[in-house]
Short mmCIF file of C-alpha atoms in Angstrom, two decimals:
data_model
loop_
_atom_site.label_atom_id
_atom_site.label_comp_id
_atom_site.label_asym_id
_atom_site.label_seq_id
_atom_site.Cartn_x
_atom_site.Cartn_y
_atom_site.Cartn_z
CA UNK A 27 -3.40 5.65 -16.83
CA UNK A 28 -3.26 7.12 -13.30
CA UNK A 29 0.00 8.19 -11.68
CA UNK A 30 0.99 9.35 -8.29
CA UNK A 31 4.07 11.58 -7.77
CA UNK A 32 5.83 12.35 -4.53
CA UNK A 33 8.48 14.91 -5.38
CA UNK A 34 10.20 15.03 -1.99
CA UNK A 35 12.34 11.94 -1.40
CA UNK A 36 13.26 13.15 2.11
CA UNK A 37 11.99 15.80 4.63
CA UNK A 38 13.10 16.87 7.97
CA UNK A 39 11.20 18.59 10.83
CA UNK A 40 12.03 19.59 14.33
CA UNK A 41 10.01 17.98 17.09
CA UNK A 42 6.80 19.87 17.89
CA UNK A 43 6.98 21.64 14.56
CA UNK A 44 4.70 21.32 11.54
CA UNK A 45 5.67 19.71 8.21
CA UNK A 46 3.82 19.24 5.01
CA UNK A 47 4.40 16.42 2.57
CA UNK A 48 3.50 16.79 -1.05
CA UNK A 49 1.61 14.50 -3.45
CA UNK A 50 0.27 15.04 -6.83
CA UNK A 51 -1.62 12.72 -9.07
CA UNK A 52 -2.90 12.40 -12.58
CA UNK A 53 -6.33 10.96 -13.44
CA UNK A 54 -9.22 11.71 -15.83
CA UNK A 55 -11.74 10.25 -13.41
CA UNK A 56 -13.94 12.35 -11.25
CA UNK A 57 -14.55 9.82 -8.40
CA UNK A 58 -11.71 8.19 -6.56
CA UNK A 59 -10.02 7.74 -3.22
CA UNK A 60 -6.77 9.07 -1.91
CA UNK A 61 -4.72 7.78 0.98
CA UNK A 62 -1.61 8.44 2.99
CA UNK A 63 0.12 5.39 4.49
CA UNK A 64 3.01 5.51 7.03
CA UNK A 65 5.77 2.86 7.06
CA UNK A 66 7.90 3.07 10.21
CA UNK A 67 11.17 1.14 10.59
CA UNK A 68 9.18 -2.02 11.40
CA UNK A 69 7.97 -1.83 7.78
CA UNK A 70 4.34 -2.34 8.67
CA UNK A 71 2.17 -0.15 6.41
CA UNK A 72 -0.26 1.89 8.45
CA UNK A 73 -3.16 3.86 7.16
CA UNK A 74 -2.87 7.55 8.24
CA UNK A 75 -5.76 9.23 6.51
CA UNK A 76 -8.04 8.87 3.61
CA UNK A 77 -10.15 11.20 1.41
CA UNK A 78 -12.94 10.69 -0.88
CA UNK A 79 -12.76 12.85 -3.90
CA UNK A 80 -16.53 13.80 -3.87
CA UNK A 81 -15.97 15.34 -0.47
CA UNK A 82 -14.85 18.97 -0.40
CA UNK A 83 -14.01 18.92 3.24
CA UNK A 84 -10.40 18.01 3.93
CA UNK A 85 -9.96 14.89 6.09
CA UNK A 86 -8.43 15.23 9.54
CA UNK A 87 -7.18 12.58 11.95
CA UNK A 88 -5.87 14.15 15.15
CA UNK A 89 -2.41 15.71 14.27
CA UNK A 90 -2.80 14.75 10.65
CA UNK A 91 -4.70 16.74 8.10
CA UNK A 92 -4.84 16.92 4.32
CA UNK A 93 -5.04 19.75 1.83
CA UNK A 94 -7.08 18.26 -1.03
CA UNK A 95 -7.06 20.40 -4.15
CA UNK A 96 -9.14 18.49 -6.72
CA UNK A 97 -8.69 20.85 -9.56
CA UNK A 98 -4.87 21.00 -9.07
CA UNK A 99 -4.88 17.19 -8.44
CA UNK A 100 -2.86 17.83 -5.22
CA UNK A 101 -3.14 15.88 -1.98
CA UNK A 102 -0.68 17.03 0.64
CA UNK A 103 -0.44 15.73 4.21
CA UNK A 104 0.21 18.17 7.09
CA UNK A 105 1.59 16.77 10.35
CA UNK A 106 1.18 19.18 13.32
CA UNK A 107 3.21 19.05 16.50
CA UNK A 108 5.61 16.44 14.94
CA UNK A 109 6.68 13.58 17.32
CA UNK A 110 9.75 11.36 17.13
CA UNK A 111 7.35 8.41 16.42
CA UNK A 112 6.28 10.19 13.22
CA UNK A 113 9.66 9.36 11.67
CA UNK A 114 8.81 6.97 8.79
CA UNK A 115 8.32 6.63 5.02
CA UNK A 116 5.12 8.21 3.99
CA UNK A 117 3.26 6.92 0.87
CA UNK A 118 0.59 8.62 -1.01
CA UNK A 119 -1.95 6.27 -2.92
CA UNK A 120 -4.72 6.54 -5.37
CA UNK A 121 -7.63 4.25 -6.08
CA UNK A 122 -10.32 4.63 -8.63
CA UNK A 123 -13.98 4.53 -7.40
CA UNK A 124 -15.15 2.77 -10.63
CA UNK A 125 -17.18 -0.50 -9.84
CA UNK A 126 -14.89 -3.46 -9.99
CA UNK A 127 -11.64 -1.47 -9.69
CA UNK A 128 -9.39 -2.73 -6.94
CA UNK A 129 -5.93 -1.57 -7.90
CA UNK A 130 -4.04 0.94 -5.74
CA UNK A 131 -1.41 3.17 -7.30
CA UNK A 132 1.34 4.26 -4.85
CA UNK A 133 3.76 7.05 -5.00
CA UNK A 134 7.62 6.39 -4.45
CA UNK A 135 7.38 7.83 -0.84
CA UNK A 136 8.83 10.55 1.22
CA UNK A 137 11.18 9.73 4.20
CA UNK A 138 10.38 11.94 7.11
CA UNK A 139 13.06 12.61 9.74
CA UNK A 140 12.05 14.07 13.03
CA UNK A 141 14.87 15.99 14.79
CA UNK A 142 14.99 16.21 18.68
CA UNK B 26 -8.41 -10.02 16.65
CA UNK B 27 -8.95 -9.34 12.98
CA UNK B 28 -6.00 -8.78 10.81
CA UNK B 29 -3.51 -10.09 8.11
CA UNK B 30 -0.79 -12.50 8.97
CA UNK B 31 2.22 -13.15 6.70
CA UNK B 32 4.68 -15.96 7.20
CA UNK B 33 7.54 -16.47 7.45
CA UNK B 34 8.97 -13.16 8.47
CA UNK B 35 12.27 -14.00 6.85
CA UNK B 36 12.70 -16.45 3.95
CA UNK B 37 15.80 -17.70 2.18
CA UNK B 38 15.75 -19.04 -1.24
CA UNK B 39 18.52 -21.12 -2.92
CA UNK B 40 19.29 -20.95 -6.60
CA UNK B 41 16.69 -22.58 -8.68
CA UNK B 42 14.19 -23.17 -5.87
CA UNK B 43 10.62 -22.12 -5.78
CA UNK B 44 9.40 -20.72 -2.45
CA UNK B 45 5.97 -19.84 -1.21
CA UNK B 46 5.00 -16.80 0.88
CA UNK B 47 1.82 -17.15 3.03
CA UNK B 48 -0.84 -14.53 3.52
CA UNK B 49 -3.92 -15.13 5.60
CA UNK B 50 -6.66 -12.58 6.52
CA UNK B 51 -9.66 -12.90 8.83
CA UNK B 52 -11.19 -9.55 7.91
CA UNK B 53 -13.70 -11.20 5.55
CA UNK B 54 -12.31 -9.13 2.84
CA UNK B 55 -12.91 -10.07 -0.78
CA UNK B 56 -9.83 -8.47 -2.56
CA UNK B 57 -6.29 -9.40 -1.77
CA UNK B 58 -2.98 -8.06 -3.12
CA UNK B 59 0.78 -8.76 -3.30
CA UNK B 60 3.24 -6.09 -3.55
CA UNK B 61 7.06 -6.08 -3.84
CA UNK B 62 8.99 -3.25 -2.19
CA UNK B 63 12.62 -2.56 -3.16
CA UNK B 64 15.00 -0.04 -1.35
CA UNK B 65 14.22 3.44 -2.33
CA UNK B 66 11.16 2.48 -4.30
CA UNK B 67 7.42 2.50 -3.72
CA UNK B 68 5.28 -0.57 -3.79
CA UNK B 69 4.77 -2.42 -7.08
CA UNK B 70 1.86 -4.66 -7.58
CA UNK B 71 2.58 -8.23 -8.37
CA UNK B 72 -0.87 -9.87 -8.35
CA UNK B 73 -4.27 -9.14 -7.04
CA UNK B 74 -7.46 -11.02 -6.51
CA UNK B 75 -10.99 -9.76 -6.33
CA UNK B 76 -12.79 -12.97 -5.47
CA UNK B 77 -12.07 -16.60 -4.88
CA UNK B 78 -10.68 -18.51 -7.78
CA UNK B 79 -10.00 -15.32 -9.69
CA UNK B 80 -6.77 -13.27 -9.92
CA UNK B 81 -5.12 -10.63 -12.18
CA UNK B 82 -1.52 -9.89 -13.00
CA UNK B 83 -0.26 -6.69 -11.67
CA UNK B 84 2.71 -4.63 -13.01
CA UNK B 85 5.40 -7.07 -12.27
CA UNK B 86 3.96 -10.72 -12.33
CA UNK B 87 6.68 -12.29 -14.36
CA UNK B 88 8.41 -14.97 -12.28
CA UNK B 89 5.55 -15.13 -9.67
CA UNK B 90 2.40 -17.25 -9.36
CA UNK B 91 -0.66 -17.04 -7.03
CA UNK B 92 -3.68 -19.09 -6.08
CA UNK B 93 -6.89 -18.06 -4.42
CA UNK B 94 -8.70 -21.25 -3.33
CA UNK B 95 -10.09 -19.74 -0.12
CA UNK B 96 -11.38 -16.30 0.67
CA UNK B 97 -8.92 -16.10 3.62
CA UNK B 98 -5.81 -17.11 1.95
CA UNK B 99 -3.72 -15.72 -0.96
CA UNK B 100 -0.30 -17.46 -1.26
CA UNK B 101 2.44 -16.13 -3.47
CA UNK B 102 5.05 -18.48 -5.13
CA UNK B 103 8.34 -16.97 -6.15
CA UNK B 104 9.51 -19.27 -8.92
CA UNK B 105 13.04 -19.89 -10.26
CA UNK B 106 12.08 -17.76 -13.20
CA UNK B 107 12.32 -14.72 -10.96
CA UNK B 108 15.95 -13.82 -11.29
CA UNK B 109 16.10 -11.03 -8.72
CA UNK B 110 13.71 -11.98 -5.90
CA UNK B 111 15.51 -10.29 -3.07
CA UNK B 112 12.89 -7.71 -1.69
CA UNK B 113 10.33 -7.11 1.03
CA UNK B 114 6.86 -8.55 0.11
CA UNK B 115 3.79 -7.06 1.45
CA UNK B 116 0.27 -8.61 1.35
CA UNK B 117 -2.85 -6.51 1.63
CA UNK B 118 -6.63 -6.84 1.63
CA UNK B 119 -9.59 -4.57 1.16
CA UNK B 120 -13.38 -4.94 1.31
CA UNK B 121 -15.54 -5.29 -1.70
CA UNK B 122 -17.12 -1.90 -2.70
CA UNK B 123 -20.71 -1.66 -1.48
CA UNK B 124 -22.91 1.39 -1.38
CA UNK B 125 -21.85 3.59 1.59
CA UNK B 126 -18.89 1.43 2.58
CA UNK B 127 -15.50 3.17 2.43
CA UNK B 128 -12.80 0.93 1.06
CA UNK B 129 -9.32 1.01 2.58
CA UNK B 130 -6.48 -1.39 1.97
CA UNK B 131 -4.97 -3.05 4.99
CA UNK B 132 -1.50 -4.53 5.10
CA UNK B 133 0.25 -7.50 6.78
CA UNK B 134 3.64 -7.20 8.37
CA UNK B 135 5.61 -8.35 5.36
CA UNK B 136 8.07 -11.03 4.39
CA UNK B 137 11.67 -10.38 3.59
CA UNK B 138 13.00 -12.72 0.97
CA UNK B 139 16.71 -13.21 0.66
CA UNK B 140 18.60 -15.23 -1.95
CA UNK B 141 21.49 -17.49 -0.66
#
């Protein structure tokens, strides 16, 4: 069975600085999707970034980028120029690409604090 | 505007009472999901449905029931058999996998269930 591990329950970053959130996963599959979701105090889950395992290029969305290391089964999220609005829980998620598979597997989350 | 709506935002349950949480989507997504979120924990899958009139148990289905009579709707009933229902409940949906289409799970705003 696949698992997703976020080993940092909480992280802090100074405003305008860069922070990296870690995520590792375990799977025997070769094709899958990986996601980072943000959950601000409103508790609405918001997609931050996604990565297809078959793509070697790391995904980027404005200030958010990932470091996808397939062999190491690592999927870290880098937030550049951190802003106060980035403060939230961040969840890493895995989904198989096998046909008919719809289940997502989430990590336990990392709470990010942004210090002014 | 396309999206996922959940109602009510807050729900109170009395002892021995069944309550139903509503989830509606107008994204034309085939798959829908229910998650439970407890403080300090990640998302745990309760039930998911890939198509109308079909659904599967997730990791913590005991004490819950669902139906999927329409593509747009996936209500969750918290039965009296669920002894610890106080939690935040999130509904999500995703598109059916077709060639070249990237799947992402989108979330509703959530319902907080409290026991009186």
